Short mmCIF file of C-alpha atoms and ligand atoms in Angstrom, two decimals:
data_model
loop_
_atom_site.label_atom_id
_atom_site.label_comp_id
_atom_site.label_asym_id
_atom_site.label_seq_id
_atom_site.Cartn_x
_atom_site.Cartn_y
_atom_site.Cartn_z
CA MET A 1 172.57 125.13 32.58
CA THR A 2 168.90 125.26 33.56
CA ALA A 3 167.08 122.35 35.14
CA ALA A 4 165.17 121.86 31.88
CA GLU A 5 168.41 121.44 29.94
CA ALA A 6 169.96 119.15 32.53
CA ARG A 7 167.15 116.59 32.51
CA PRO A 8 165.26 114.94 29.75
CA VAL A 9 161.78 116.39 29.53
CA THR A 10 159.40 113.58 30.38
CA SER A 11 156.09 115.45 30.33
CA ARG A 12 154.58 118.88 29.89
CA GLY A 13 154.09 118.98 33.65
CA ALA A 14 157.78 118.38 34.26
CA GLU A 15 158.70 121.02 31.71
CA LEU A 16 156.30 123.58 33.22
CA THR A 17 157.62 122.80 36.69
CA SER A 18 161.23 123.50 35.79
CA ARG A 19 160.27 126.72 33.99
CA TRP A 20 158.17 127.76 37.01
CA ASP A 21 161.10 127.14 39.33
CA ALA A 22 163.41 129.20 37.14
CA ALA A 23 161.05 132.14 36.58
CA MET A 24 158.76 132.49 39.60
CA MET A 25 159.44 133.71 43.14
CA SER A 26 159.34 131.02 45.81
CA ASN A 27 156.39 132.38 47.77
CA TYR A 28 154.09 129.56 46.63
CA GLY A 29 156.76 126.88 46.55
CA THR A 30 156.23 124.71 43.48
CA PRO A 31 152.57 123.87 42.89
CA PRO A 32 152.14 120.11 42.39
CA VAL A 33 149.96 120.38 39.30
CA GLY A 34 149.74 122.54 36.18
CA LEU A 35 146.19 123.09 34.94
CA ALA A 36 145.39 123.62 31.28
CA ARG A 37 141.60 123.83 31.04
CA GLY A 38 138.31 123.18 32.79
CA GLN A 39 134.70 122.40 32.08
CA GLY A 40 132.07 122.50 34.82
CA CYS A 41 133.55 120.72 37.85
CA ARG A 42 136.23 118.96 35.83
CA VAL A 43 139.73 120.21 35.06
CA TRP A 44 142.55 118.80 32.98
CA ASP A 45 146.24 119.18 33.71
CA VAL A 46 148.83 120.08 31.11
CA ASP A 47 149.36 116.37 30.37
CA GLY A 48 145.66 115.80 29.76
CA ARG A 49 144.91 114.06 33.05
CA GLU A 50 141.37 114.72 34.31
CA TYR A 51 140.41 115.67 37.88
CA LEU A 52 137.21 116.41 39.73
CA ASP A 53 137.77 119.94 41.02
CA LEU A 54 136.62 119.96 44.64
CA ILE A 55 138.47 123.15 45.59
CA GLY A 56 137.40 125.50 42.78
CA GLY A 57 140.51 127.68 42.84
CA ILE A 58 140.01 128.21 46.60
CA ALA A 59 136.27 128.85 46.71
CA VAL A 60 136.39 131.05 43.61
CA SER A 61 135.02 129.15 40.60
CA SER A 62 131.45 129.20 41.89
CA LEU A 63 129.83 128.48 38.50
CA GLY A 64 132.45 125.90 37.58
CA HIS A 65 134.87 126.27 34.70
CA ALA A 66 133.97 127.80 31.33
CA HIS A 67 130.35 128.42 32.30
CA PRO A 68 128.59 129.75 29.18
CA ALA A 69 126.96 132.66 31.08
CA LEU A 70 130.36 133.82 32.34
CA VAL A 71 132.04 133.35 28.97
CA GLN A 72 129.31 135.32 27.21
CA ALA A 73 129.19 138.17 29.74
CA VAL A 74 132.96 138.64 29.77
CA THR A 75 133.30 138.29 26.00
CA GLU A 76 130.60 140.85 25.32
CA GLN A 77 131.91 143.32 27.87
CA VAL A 78 135.57 143.10 26.84
CA GLY A 79 134.46 143.85 23.29
CA THR A 80 132.35 146.80 24.41
CA LEU A 81 134.24 148.61 27.16
CA ALA A 82 136.97 146.82 29.08
CA HIS A 83 138.14 149.64 31.29
CA SER A 84 137.15 153.11 32.38
CA SER A 85 139.15 153.88 35.57
CA ASN A 86 137.33 155.82 38.27
CA LEU A 87 137.31 158.91 36.08
CA ALA A 88 134.09 157.55 34.57
CA MET A 89 131.13 155.56 35.82
CA HIS A 90 129.63 152.65 33.93
CA GLU A 91 126.45 150.61 33.85
CA PRO A 92 127.91 147.20 34.90
CA GLY A 93 129.53 148.76 38.00
CA VAL A 94 126.43 150.60 39.16
CA ARG A 95 124.23 147.60 38.40
CA LEU A 96 126.53 145.29 40.38
CA ALA A 97 126.46 147.64 43.38
CA GLU A 98 122.65 147.79 43.19
CA ARG A 99 122.42 144.01 42.96
CA LEU A 100 124.71 143.51 45.96
CA LEU A 101 122.66 145.97 48.00
CA ASP A 102 119.46 144.11 47.04
CA LEU A 103 120.99 140.81 48.10
CA LEU A 104 121.74 142.15 51.58
CA GLY A 105 118.02 141.81 52.17
CA PRO A 106 115.25 143.98 53.60
CA ALA A 107 116.91 144.15 57.03
CA ILE A 108 119.62 146.33 55.47
CA PRO A 109 117.93 149.17 53.58
CA ASP A 110 120.87 151.58 53.65
CA ALA A 111 124.38 150.68 52.43
CA ARG A 112 127.08 151.74 49.98
CA VAL A 113 129.59 149.74 47.93
CA PHE A 114 133.30 150.17 47.13
CA LEU A 115 134.52 147.83 44.38
CA CYS A 116 138.10 146.56 44.27
CA ASN A 117 140.10 143.65 42.87
CA ASP A 118 140.41 141.02 45.58
CA GLY A 119 139.90 140.05 49.19
CA ALA A 120 142.93 141.80 50.63
CA ALA A 121 141.87 145.05 48.96
CA ALA A 122 138.32 144.69 50.29
CA ASN A 123 139.72 144.34 53.80
CA GLU A 124 142.14 147.24 53.28
CA ALA A 125 139.14 149.40 52.45
CA ALA A 126 137.39 148.12 55.58
CA TYR A 127 140.51 148.86 57.63
CA LYS A 128 140.56 152.43 56.33
CA LEU A 129 136.85 152.77 57.15
CA ALA A 130 137.75 151.65 60.68
CA ARG A 131 140.48 154.29 60.89
CA ARG A 132 138.08 156.93 59.54
CA HIS A 133 135.52 155.88 62.14
CA GLY A 134 138.09 155.98 64.96
CA TRP A 135 139.48 159.31 63.82
CA ALA A 136 136.00 160.84 63.76
CA ALA A 137 135.43 159.63 67.32
CA ASP A 138 138.81 160.75 68.64
CA PRO A 139 141.25 162.64 66.35
CA SER A 140 143.95 162.37 69.04
CA GLY A 141 144.28 158.62 68.40
CA GLY A 142 142.24 157.17 71.25
CA ARG A 143 140.23 154.82 69.02
CA LEU A 144 142.72 153.01 66.82
CA GLU A 145 142.68 149.46 68.06
CA ILE A 146 141.48 146.53 65.93
CA VAL A 147 140.26 143.33 67.55
CA ALA A 148 140.72 140.22 65.41
CA ALA A 149 140.76 136.46 65.90
CA GLU A 150 143.59 133.99 66.31
CA GLY A 151 143.58 131.61 63.34
CA SER A 152 141.89 134.19 61.13
CA PHE A 153 142.94 135.10 57.60
CA HIS A 154 142.23 138.48 56.03
CA GLY A 155 144.82 138.77 53.24
CA ARG A 156 148.49 139.40 52.53
CA SER A 157 148.78 143.17 52.11
CA MET A 158 150.24 145.00 55.10
CA GLY A 159 146.93 146.12 56.61
CA ALA A 160 145.14 142.84 55.98
CA LEU A 161 148.18 140.92 57.24
CA SER A 162 148.28 142.99 60.42
CA ILE A 163 144.84 141.66 61.40
CA THR A 164 145.51 138.07 60.27
CA GLY A 165 145.72 135.78 63.29
CA SER A 166 148.82 133.82 62.38
CA ALA A 167 151.98 135.03 64.12
CA SER A 168 154.25 133.11 61.73
CA LYS A 169 152.70 134.82 58.67
CA ARG A 170 153.11 138.26 60.30
CA ALA A 171 156.51 137.99 61.96
CA PRO A 172 158.86 138.54 58.98
CA PHE A 173 156.94 141.67 57.93
CA GLU A 174 156.66 143.55 61.20
CA PRO A 175 156.20 146.30 62.12
CA LEU A 176 152.68 146.22 60.73
CA PRO A 177 149.85 148.71 61.27
CA GLY A 178 148.37 148.49 64.73
CA PRO A 179 147.54 148.19 67.50
CA VAL A 180 145.76 144.87 66.93
CA ARG A 181 144.48 142.70 69.74
CA PHE A 182 143.99 139.00 68.95
CA VAL A 183 141.43 136.88 70.78
CA PRO A 184 140.74 133.13 70.52
CA TYR A 185 138.16 132.54 67.76
CA GLY A 186 134.79 131.44 69.10
CA ASP A 187 135.32 132.64 72.68
CA ALA A 188 132.56 135.22 73.19
CA ALA A 189 133.72 136.20 76.68
CA ALA A 190 137.28 136.91 75.49
CA LEU A 191 135.96 138.95 72.59
CA THR A 192 133.59 140.94 74.79
CA ALA A 193 136.41 141.69 77.24
CA ALA A 194 138.74 142.85 74.45
CA VAL A 195 136.33 145.34 72.86
CA THR A 196 136.57 148.73 74.59
CA GLU A 197 136.08 152.39 73.76
CA ARG A 198 139.60 152.23 72.27
CA THR A 199 138.41 149.71 69.65
CA ALA A 200 137.87 151.11 66.17
CA ALA A 201 136.66 147.81 64.68
CA VAL A 202 136.28 144.09 65.22
CA PHE A 203 137.17 141.95 62.18
CA LEU A 204 135.70 138.45 62.07
CA GLU A 205 135.10 135.70 59.58
CA PRO A 206 131.64 134.12 60.08
CA THR A 207 133.49 130.77 59.93
CA LEU A 208 137.29 130.52 59.80
CA GLY A 209 138.21 129.74 56.19
CA GLU A 210 141.98 129.35 55.91
CA GLY A 211 141.88 128.43 59.59
CA GLY A 212 140.26 125.16 58.50
CA VAL A 213 136.53 125.84 57.89
CA VAL A 214 135.87 126.19 61.63
CA PRO A 215 132.42 127.51 62.55
CA PRO A 216 132.10 129.42 65.83
CA PRO A 217 129.74 128.29 68.60
CA PRO A 218 126.15 129.56 68.22
CA GLY A 219 125.72 133.12 69.45
CA TYR A 220 129.33 134.17 68.82
CA LEU A 221 128.61 136.72 66.10
CA GLN A 222 125.66 138.05 68.14
CA ALA A 223 128.06 138.58 71.05
CA ALA A 224 130.41 140.46 68.72
CA ARG A 225 127.52 142.64 67.56
CA THR A 226 126.55 143.40 71.16
CA ALA A 227 130.15 144.24 72.14
CA CYS A 228 130.49 146.60 69.18
CA ASP A 229 127.18 148.29 69.93
CA ARG A 230 128.20 148.78 73.55
CA SER A 231 131.61 150.26 72.72
CA GLY A 232 130.90 152.08 69.46
CA ALA A 233 133.30 149.91 67.41
CA LEU A 234 132.51 148.84 63.85
CA LEU A 235 131.77 145.17 63.26
CA VAL A 236 133.46 144.02 60.04
CA LEU A 237 132.41 140.61 58.71
CA ASP A 238 134.95 139.21 56.28
CA GLU A 239 132.85 137.13 53.88
CA VAL A 240 135.56 137.00 51.23
CA GLN A 241 135.40 133.19 51.38
CA SER A 242 131.96 132.53 52.87
CA GLY A 243 129.96 135.01 50.80
CA VAL A 244 128.03 134.86 47.54
CA GLY A 245 126.32 131.52 48.00
CA ARG A 246 129.10 129.32 49.34
CA THR A 247 127.11 128.25 52.42
CA GLY A 248 123.74 128.01 50.65
CA SER A 249 122.71 131.59 51.54
CA TRP A 250 123.80 134.67 49.68
CA PHE A 251 125.92 135.56 52.71
CA ALA A 252 126.86 133.45 55.74
CA MET A 253 125.65 136.27 57.98
CA HIS A 254 122.12 135.45 56.81
CA HIS A 255 122.32 132.21 58.83
CA THR A 256 122.90 134.24 62.00
CA GLY A 257 120.70 137.32 61.68
CA VAL A 258 123.68 139.49 62.60
CA VAL A 259 124.03 142.71 60.60
CA PRO A 260 127.62 144.03 60.48
CA ASP A 261 128.71 147.60 59.82
CA VAL A 262 131.02 146.48 57.04
CA LEU A 263 130.90 143.38 54.84
CA THR A 264 133.80 142.33 52.61
CA LEU A 265 133.48 140.02 49.60
CA ALA A 266 135.75 138.70 46.84
CA LYS A 267 136.66 135.09 45.93
CA GLY A 268 133.42 133.64 44.50
CA LEU A 269 131.96 136.99 43.48
CA GLY A 270 133.56 137.09 40.03
CA GLY A 271 133.42 133.35 39.37
CA GLY A 272 137.12 133.42 38.46
CA LEU A 273 137.57 137.02 37.40
CA PRO A 274 139.22 139.21 40.04
CA ILE A 275 136.77 141.42 41.89
CA GLY A 276 136.16 142.33 45.51
CA ALA A 277 133.69 144.53 47.35
CA CYS A 278 133.66 146.42 50.62
CA ILE A 279 130.09 147.24 51.64
CA GLY A 280 129.50 149.87 54.32
CA ILE A 281 126.16 149.50 56.06
CA GLY A 282 124.32 152.47 57.52
CA ALA A 283 126.67 155.23 58.67
CA ALA A 284 129.74 153.14 57.74
CA GLY A 285 128.70 153.45 54.09
CA ARG A 286 129.11 157.22 54.31
CA LEU A 287 132.46 157.40 56.14
CA PHE A 288 134.68 157.87 53.11
CA VAL A 289 134.75 161.32 51.61
CA ARG A 290 136.03 162.22 48.18
CA GLY A 291 139.72 161.38 47.85
CA ASP A 292 139.85 158.94 50.77
CA HIS A 293 140.36 155.77 48.78
CA GLY A 294 140.50 154.39 45.26
CA SER A 295 141.62 151.77 42.77
CA THR A 296 142.45 152.09 39.08
CA PHE A 297 141.18 148.65 38.12
CA GLY A 298 138.72 148.09 40.98
CA GLY A 299 135.24 147.32 39.70
CA ASN A 300 136.26 147.46 36.06
CA PRO A 301 133.45 146.72 33.59
CA VAL A 302 134.64 143.23 32.62
CA CYS A 303 134.88 141.98 36.20
CA CYS A 304 131.55 143.62 37.06
CA ALA A 305 129.92 141.89 34.07
CA ALA A 306 131.39 138.60 35.31
CA ALA A 307 130.03 139.17 38.82
CA LEU A 308 126.60 140.06 37.44
CA ALA A 309 126.63 136.83 35.42
CA VAL A 310 127.53 134.91 38.60
CA LEU A 311 124.69 136.48 40.60
CA ASP A 312 122.17 136.06 37.75
CA THR A 313 123.13 132.43 37.21
CA ILE A 314 122.95 131.57 40.91
CA GLU A 315 119.46 133.05 40.97
CA ARG A 316 118.21 131.72 37.63
CA ASP A 317 119.49 128.16 38.13
CA GLY A 318 118.49 127.91 41.80
CA LEU A 319 122.09 127.30 42.82
CA LEU A 320 121.63 128.31 46.48
CA ALA A 321 119.21 125.40 46.89
CA GLN A 322 121.62 123.16 44.99
CA VAL A 323 124.51 124.17 47.26
CA THR A 324 122.37 123.29 50.28
CA ALA A 325 121.18 119.99 48.82
CA VAL A 326 124.42 118.70 47.30
CA GLY A 327 126.50 120.12 50.15
CA GLY A 328 124.23 118.44 52.68
CA ARG A 329 124.50 115.13 50.85
CA LEU A 330 128.29 115.45 50.61
CA ALA A 331 128.53 116.31 54.31
CA ARG A 332 126.33 113.35 55.30
CA GLY A 333 128.42 111.05 53.12
CA LEU A 334 131.69 112.30 54.64
CA ALA A 335 130.26 112.12 58.16
CA GLY A 336 129.33 108.49 57.51
CA ILE A 337 132.90 107.46 56.70
CA ASP A 338 134.21 105.25 59.48
CA HIS A 339 137.98 105.44 59.19
CA PRO A 340 140.70 105.82 61.86
CA LEU A 341 142.10 108.91 60.08
CA SER A 342 138.77 110.77 59.71
CA LEU A 343 136.99 112.77 62.39
CA GLY A 344 133.90 113.42 60.25
CA VAL A 345 133.07 116.75 58.68
CA ARG A 346 132.44 120.42 59.53
CA GLY A 347 131.18 123.43 57.61
CA ALA A 348 128.04 124.31 55.67
CA GLY A 349 126.84 124.18 52.08
CA LEU A 350 129.65 123.47 49.64
CA TRP A 351 132.25 124.69 52.12
CA LEU A 352 133.40 121.71 54.14
CA ALA A 353 136.44 120.37 55.93
CA VAL A 354 137.30 116.80 56.84
CA PRO A 355 139.26 116.98 60.09
CA LEU A 356 141.90 114.28 60.42
CA THR A 357 143.25 112.47 63.46
CA ALA A 358 146.88 113.08 62.39
CA PRO A 359 148.75 115.88 60.60
CA VAL A 360 148.64 114.06 57.24
CA ALA A 361 146.50 116.47 55.22
CA GLY A 362 149.30 117.15 52.73
CA ALA A 363 149.64 113.44 52.02
CA VAL A 364 145.86 113.06 51.73
CA GLU A 365 145.73 115.96 49.27
CA ALA A 366 148.46 114.30 47.16
CA ALA A 367 146.82 110.87 47.30
CA ALA A 368 143.45 112.39 46.37
CA ARG A 369 145.09 114.10 43.40
CA ALA A 370 146.62 110.79 42.32
CA ALA A 371 143.10 109.34 42.52
CA GLY A 372 141.73 112.18 40.34
CA PHE A 373 140.35 114.62 42.96
CA LEU A 374 141.61 118.15 43.65
CA VAL A 375 141.18 118.93 47.34
CA ASN A 376 143.16 121.24 49.64
CA ALA A 377 145.20 120.58 52.77
CA VAL A 378 143.92 123.77 54.41
CA GLN A 379 145.56 122.86 57.73
CA PRO A 380 148.04 120.09 58.59
CA ASP A 381 145.11 118.10 59.99
CA ALA A 382 142.21 119.17 57.77
CA ILE A 383 141.17 118.74 54.13
CA ARG A 384 139.05 121.52 52.63
CA LEU A 385 136.39 121.13 49.94
CA ALA A 386 134.98 124.24 48.19
CA PRO A 387 133.75 122.94 44.84
CA PRO A 388 131.77 124.79 42.19
CA PHE A 389 128.05 125.15 42.96
CA VAL A 390 127.23 123.04 39.89
CA LEU A 391 128.68 119.91 41.53
CA SER A 392 126.34 117.01 40.78
CA THR A 393 125.23 114.46 43.35
CA ALA A 394 127.04 111.78 41.32
CA GLN A 395 130.27 113.81 41.49
CA ALA A 396 129.84 114.38 45.24
CA ASP A 397 129.15 110.68 45.76
CA SER A 398 132.23 109.70 43.76
CA PHE A 399 134.46 111.46 46.29
CA VAL A 400 132.64 109.99 49.27
CA THR A 401 133.17 106.55 47.71
CA ALA A 402 136.85 107.18 46.98
CA LEU A 403 137.93 108.84 50.25
CA PRO A 404 138.20 105.71 52.44
CA GLY A 405 140.61 104.15 49.93
CA ILE A 406 142.62 107.39 49.78
CA LEU A 407 142.85 107.44 53.58
CA ASP A 408 143.79 103.72 53.63
CA ARG A 409 146.71 104.51 51.40
CA ILE A 410 147.94 107.22 53.81
CA ALA A 411 147.50 104.93 56.82
CA ALA A 412 149.46 102.17 55.04
CA GLU A 413 152.25 104.59 54.08
CA ALA A 414 152.44 105.92 57.63
CA ILE A 415 153.00 102.38 58.91
CA VAL A 416 155.65 101.69 56.27
CA THR A 417 157.34 105.01 57.03
CA ASP A 418 157.30 104.26 60.75
CA ARG A 419 158.93 100.88 60.13
CA ASP A 420 161.61 102.60 58.10
CA GLY A 421 162.24 104.86 61.05
CA GLY A 422 161.15 107.96 59.13
CA SER A 423 158.63 110.60 60.03
CA ALA A 424 154.91 110.60 59.31
CA PRO A 425 154.06 111.74 55.78
CA ALA A 426 152.86 115.20 56.76
CA ALA A 427 154.04 117.17 53.77
CA ALA A 428 152.44 117.35 50.33
CA GLY A 429 155.51 115.84 48.76
CA ALA A 430 155.69 112.94 51.18
CA THR A 431 153.89 110.64 48.79
CA ALA A 432 154.80 110.32 45.17
CA PRO A 433 151.58 110.05 43.17
CA ALA A 434 151.80 109.56 39.43
CA THR A 435 150.99 113.21 38.76
CA ARG A 436 153.85 114.59 40.81
CA THR A 437 156.00 115.85 37.99
CA SER A 438 158.41 118.10 39.81
CA THR A 439 162.00 117.67 38.72
CA GLU A 440 163.48 118.37 42.16
C1 PLP B 1 141.19 134.57 50.65
C2 PLP B 1 140.75 135.44 51.76
C3 PLP B 1 141.17 136.77 51.84
C4 PLP B 1 142.18 137.36 50.88
O1 PLP B 1 141.69 137.40 49.58
P1 PLP B 1 142.72 137.64 48.35
O2 PLP B 1 141.80 137.75 47.17
O3 PLP B 1 143.62 136.45 48.30
O4 PLP B 1 143.44 138.88 48.64
C5 PLP B 1 140.65 137.56 52.84
N1 PLP B 1 139.77 137.08 53.73
C6 PLP B 1 139.34 135.80 53.69
C7 PLP B 1 138.36 135.31 54.69
C8 PLP B 1 139.82 134.94 52.72
O5 PLP B 1 139.43 133.66 52.68
#
């Protein structure tokens, strides 16, 4: 007997949950909400409950949900030419590559693009560029090492996982490609010491994303650039999360003036359609030779049309300025919250984290959802916000107004739990908001 048969079905959410549990692998656990549709910054769950979407499918839905420009571009392209493989070129793919190269800015006149499907694939391509670079320098294997940061996230495929700075994520899947040397994120001296003539590439996020939206100290990326120049290693900036407007600039690197050898993009690029890019700058753009790498679906016409619609809409509607303005207002509002659980705010643009004084982020995420806000417990002690760029000031203000009450609820529950002799409500399931429909 399945769970659905054993229990009366009380809601569509409960029904979807039991079917999920019966059909899906356990790698995501059981998501606490089932979404049915979205419009702008609002989404509705399968039972019709409305939420303000402040996480945007993890920094992906940059234009918001069901944006007319995205709908039109994808609809037209899927009815014209949906797929070509890499046996043929097509206008949307070439145009997207040209647009991305333009957006790099005048400081980067010479670069080349490889299009793929997601962030892990963009970093896999960068990893292979690093191997190509190291092999050219020393075919006997003297320049293989990758330097990456503790707390970093670069994806789940074997290469991307091997450079992800979380030992618990890597451990069950070792041995992974290597050697990889991990250094504490933000420590310029440690990074400089780790980069040698054995280093093929340094992989860095301009700000840790999955690590909790943690910006490095000023000068850190410059130090990485200097260390790579000194040793001949490639500098790879992973802008899968930070890129394409998220911080109020086209790329986060534009805030620093640092030019990498390789730039990787994905998440927000397609506005919800799966596309990634690995951009090789200068000589790194010419490392691959015919046959070195490929992807059947990568840069397919539909996803390229979606990405072009995203870039055009950001430009046409002045969304970079809106990200800066609304993000700044949201950050100031969050920073102004005086609550024993909140430590303020960090991040830039519409890419923010609220650090907490206790590991209760899962409970805060659940309480926020019960109050009608989708946020993300990116770390046990940090809540991440990465809303669509079309977030209005009224929508931003509504969360700033609601957050103290949400935190009060967690603080009150923690006291009750302590009295009961239980543990602090650290896990997402520790509170039982009305929308929690799991049948476990
Ligand atoms: C999400 C993310 C990735 C992985 O992207 P996927 O599309 O999930 O493969 C890589 N790097 C960074 C910085 C990310 O945030």
